[in-house]
Amino acid sequence: MHKEIILPKLTLKELINNSVASFSTLPSVAFVEGRSISYAQLGSEIERIAGMLNSLGLQKGDKVALFSHNMPNWVSVFFAVVSKGMVIVPVLPDFTADEIRNVLEHSESKVLFVSERLSGRIAAGTDLVSMIRLNDFQVIRGQQPEQGVAPQSVEVDEQDVAAIIYTSGTTGKSKGVMLSHKN
């Protein structure tokens, strides 16, 4: 028997907040070597990353790009961004340097989280406030975020844009599809 989940709003913020509250001691994500992170730990990490983003001057509606293969830190950044009303811009790992630059420029992303393995594909001229290595949250280029900053409390609506997903651009440049929280 399972409990029906009823959220006050159909937003990713409400979804992750409910999961953290309801399943705090259960594993949320796991690393390849087997170590897992509980929902309570994930919730703390989400708040820490959101505080970093706020310390860089990001606010509701600002875009944050995420360029990595699947890893637990991907989940933390994704929910830190969308739960504070910012817009996540996932970048496909097989994109070329030109496609990545196009996505970053077209989306007007202010911060890029990139895995160490893929960081060599980011062009030096890319205009970002900060580029942060996803593996350990160290700044690769740009402004250094402050640690220990409490994130801003933000109202997130079901119709707010949560993500911009770019196609692989088989017929030209990648096209961005905006998805709301309710989508």
GROMACS .gro file of C-alpha atoms in nm:
model
  183
    1MET     CA    1   0.000   0.000   0.000
    2HIS     CA    2   0.136   0.343  -0.091
    3LYS     CA    3   0.045   0.687   0.032
    4GLU     CA    4  -0.097   0.933  -0.221
    5ILE     CA    5   0.116   1.245  -0.250
    6ILE     CA    6  -0.081   1.568  -0.272
    7LEU     CA    7   0.124   1.880  -0.338
    8PRO     CA    8  -0.010   2.233  -0.277
    9LYS     CA    9   0.132   2.334  -0.618
   10LEU     CA   10   0.256   2.125  -0.908
   11THR     CA   11   0.612   2.255  -0.899
   12LEU     CA   12   0.950   2.087  -0.879
   13LYS     CA   13   1.010   2.290  -0.562
   14GLU     CA   14   0.708   2.130  -0.392
   15LEU     CA   15   0.808   1.787  -0.521
   16ILE     CA   16   1.161   1.799  -0.377
   17ASN     CA   17   1.049   1.966  -0.052
   18ASN     CA   18   0.787   1.693  -0.003
   19SER     CA   19   1.041   1.419  -0.077
   20VAL     CA   20   1.294   1.565   0.168
   21ALA     CA   21   1.028   1.593   0.440
   22SER     CA   22   0.860   1.257   0.378
   23PHE     CA   23   1.163   1.037   0.309
   24SER     CA   24   1.443   1.214   0.499
   25THR     CA   25   1.624   0.897   0.612
   26LEU     CA   26   1.588   0.706   0.284
   27PRO     CA   27   1.851   0.711   0.009
   28SER     CA   28   1.786   0.968  -0.264
   29VAL     CA   29   2.084   0.915  -0.496
   30ALA     CA   30   2.398   0.702  -0.491
   31PHE     CA   31   2.753   0.727  -0.616
   32VAL     CA   32   2.904   0.460  -0.842
   33GLU     CA   33   3.107   0.315  -0.556
   34GLY     CA   34   2.781   0.256  -0.367
   35ARG     CA   35   2.773   0.538  -0.111
   36SER     CA   36   2.428   0.697  -0.101
   37ILE     CA   37   2.292   1.033   0.009
   38SER     CA   38   1.970   1.050   0.212
   39TYR     CA   39   1.691   1.287   0.118
   40ALA     CA   40   1.780   1.499   0.423
   41GLN     CA   41   2.140   1.527   0.302
   42LEU     CA   42   2.018   1.606  -0.051
   43GLY     CA   43   1.794   1.880   0.090
   44SER     CA   44   2.090   2.034   0.275
   45GLU     CA   45   2.306   2.019  -0.038
   46ILE     CA   46   2.030   2.181  -0.245
   47GLU     CA   47   2.011   2.470   0.003
   48ARG     CA   48   2.393   2.508   0.009
   49ILE     CA   49   2.415   2.526  -0.372
   50ALA     CA   50   2.117   2.766  -0.392
   51GLY     CA   51   2.297   2.992  -0.143
   52MET     CA   52   2.608   2.983  -0.362
   53LEU     CA   53   2.402   3.088  -0.663
   54ASN     CA   54   2.236   3.371  -0.470
   55SER     CA   55   2.581   3.490  -0.356
   56LEU     CA   56   2.674   3.520  -0.725
   57GLY     CA   57   2.377   3.754  -0.774
   58LEU     CA   58   2.143   3.504  -0.941
   59GLN     CA   59   1.771   3.547  -0.887
   60LYS     CA   60   1.442   3.398  -0.998
   61GLY     CA   61   1.434   3.359  -1.377
   62ASP     CA   62   1.812   3.353  -1.425
   63LYS     CA   63   1.951   3.063  -1.628
   64VAL     CA   64   2.202   2.807  -1.501
   65ALA     CA   65   2.357   2.556  -1.743
   66LEU     CA   66   2.444   2.201  -1.638
   67PHE     CA   67   2.691   2.009  -1.859
   68SER     CA   68   2.769   1.664  -1.726
   69HIS     CA   69   2.704   1.295  -1.746
   70ASN     CA   70   2.475   1.148  -1.482
   71MET     CA   71   2.609   1.186  -1.126
   72PRO     CA   72   2.456   1.267  -0.784
   73ASN     CA   73   2.579   1.627  -0.794
   74TRP     CA   74   2.377   1.673  -1.115
   75VAL     CA   75   2.061   1.607  -0.913
   76SER     CA   76   2.167   1.850  -0.638
   77VAL     CA   77   2.232   2.133  -0.884
   78PHE     CA   78   1.914   2.062  -1.083
   79PHE     CA   79   1.692   2.092  -0.775
   80ALA     CA   80   1.889   2.385  -0.626
   81VAL     CA   81   1.821   2.580  -0.946
   82VAL     CA   82   1.454   2.494  -1.005
   83SER     CA   83   1.349   2.506  -0.639
   84LYS     CA   84   1.464   2.869  -0.618
   85GLY     CA   85   1.283   2.978  -0.934
   86MET     CA   86   1.589   2.984  -1.157
   87VAL     CA   87   1.585   2.803  -1.491
   88ILE     CA   88   1.800   2.493  -1.549
   89VAL     CA   89   1.959   2.448  -1.892
   90PRO     CA   90   2.086   2.089  -1.920
   91VAL     CA   91   2.346   2.052  -2.197
   92LEU     CA   92   2.381   1.716  -2.370
   93PRO     CA   93   2.722   1.554  -2.305
   94ASP     CA   94   2.771   1.475  -2.676
   95PHE     CA   95   2.737   1.839  -2.790
   96THR     CA   96   3.035   1.990  -2.970
   97ALA     CA   97   3.214   2.302  -2.842
   98ASP     CA   98   3.022   2.514  -3.097
   99GLU     CA   99   2.687   2.367  -2.992
  100ILE     CA  100   2.770   2.427  -2.624
  101ARG     CA  101   2.865   2.789  -2.693
  102ASN     CA  102   2.539   2.835  -2.887
  103VAL     CA  103   2.331   2.695  -2.598
  104LEU     CA  104   2.510   2.908  -2.338
  105GLU     CA  105   2.473   3.225  -2.544
  106HIS     CA  106   2.119   3.164  -2.666
  107SER     CA  107   1.991   3.071  -2.319
  108GLU     CA  108   2.177   3.363  -2.160
  109SER     CA  109   2.307   3.128  -1.889
  110LYS     CA  110   2.491   3.313  -1.613
  111VAL     CA  111   2.653   3.014  -1.442
  112LEU     CA  112   2.773   2.683  -1.581
  113PHE     CA  113   2.823   2.369  -1.374
  114VAL     CA  114   3.043   2.130  -1.571
  115SER     CA  115   3.191   1.792  -1.487
  116GLU     CA  116   3.568   1.767  -1.481
  117ARG     CA  117   3.555   1.516  -1.766
  118LEU     CA  118   3.374   1.760  -1.999
  119SER     CA  119   3.526   2.092  -1.891
  120GLY     CA  120   3.781   2.092  -2.177
  121ARG     CA  121   3.499   2.149  -2.428
  122ILE     CA  122   3.404   2.491  -2.291
  123ALA     CA  123   3.541   2.774  -2.506
  124ALA     CA  124   3.759   3.032  -2.329
  125GLY     CA  125   3.550   3.322  -2.461
  126THR     CA  126   3.225   3.203  -2.305
  127ASP     CA  127   3.071   3.492  -2.109
  128LEU     CA  128   2.962   3.359  -1.770
  129VAL     CA  129   2.955   3.500  -1.419
  130SER     CA  130   3.109   3.174  -1.299
  131MET     CA  131   3.201   2.828  -1.426
  132ILE     CA  132   3.197   2.567  -1.148
  133ARG     CA  133   3.333   2.211  -1.159
  134LEU     CA  134   3.043   1.981  -1.071
  135ASN     CA  135   3.262   1.710  -0.915
  136ASP     CA  136   3.377   1.925  -0.620
  137PHE     CA  137   3.208   2.266  -0.667
  138GLN     CA  138   3.539   2.446  -0.724
  139VAL     CA  139   3.539   2.754  -0.947
  140ILE     CA  140   3.716   2.695  -1.278
  141ARG     CA  141   3.666   3.046  -1.411
  142GLY     CA  142   3.493   3.365  -1.301
  143GLN     CA  143   3.349   3.488  -0.975
  144GLN     CA  144   3.395   3.286  -0.654
  145PRO     CA  145   3.063   3.217  -0.474
  146GLU     CA  146   3.042   3.276  -0.102
  147GLN     CA  147   2.998   2.971   0.119
  148GLY     CA  148   2.740   2.953   0.396
  149VAL     CA  149   2.498   3.202   0.239
  150ALA     CA  150   2.134   3.127   0.316
  151PRO     CA  151   1.935   3.102  -0.007
  152GLN     CA  152   1.657   3.349  -0.077
  153SER     CA  153   1.303   3.233  -0.020
  154VAL     CA  154   1.128   3.244  -0.357
  155GLU     CA  155   0.770   3.181  -0.463
  156VAL     CA  156   0.762   2.938  -0.755
  157ASP     CA  157   0.448   2.914  -0.967
  158GLU     CA  158   0.334   2.616  -1.174
  159GLN     CA  159   0.356   2.825  -1.493
  160ASP     CA  160   0.713   2.949  -1.425
  161VAL     CA  161   0.975   2.818  -1.666
  162ALA     CA  162   1.171   2.541  -1.492
  163ALA     CA  163   1.395   2.419  -1.775
  164ILE     CA  164   1.507   2.494  -2.126
  165ILE     CA  165   1.591   2.172  -2.307
  166TYR     CA  166   1.794   2.204  -2.628
  167THR     CA  167   1.760   1.961  -2.917
  168SER     CA  168   2.060   1.802  -3.081
  169GLY     CA  169   2.023   2.046  -3.372
  170THR     CA  170   2.021   1.791  -3.655
  171THR     CA  171   1.877   2.050  -3.898
  172GLY     CA  172   2.084   2.348  -3.783
  173LYS     CA  173   2.145   2.512  -3.447
  174SER     CA  174   1.988   2.356  -3.139
  175LYS     CA  175   1.641   2.482  -3.053
  176GLY     CA  176   1.541   2.547  -2.691
  177VAL     CA  177   1.214   2.409  -2.558
  178MET     CA  178   1.086   2.587  -2.246
  179LEU     CA  179   0.916   2.363  -1.991
  180SER     CA  180   0.715   2.498  -1.699
  181HIS     CA  181   0.710   2.340  -1.355
  182LYS     CA  182   0.366   2.196  -1.425
  183ASN     CA  183   0.494   2.035  -1.748
   0.00000   0.00000   0.00000
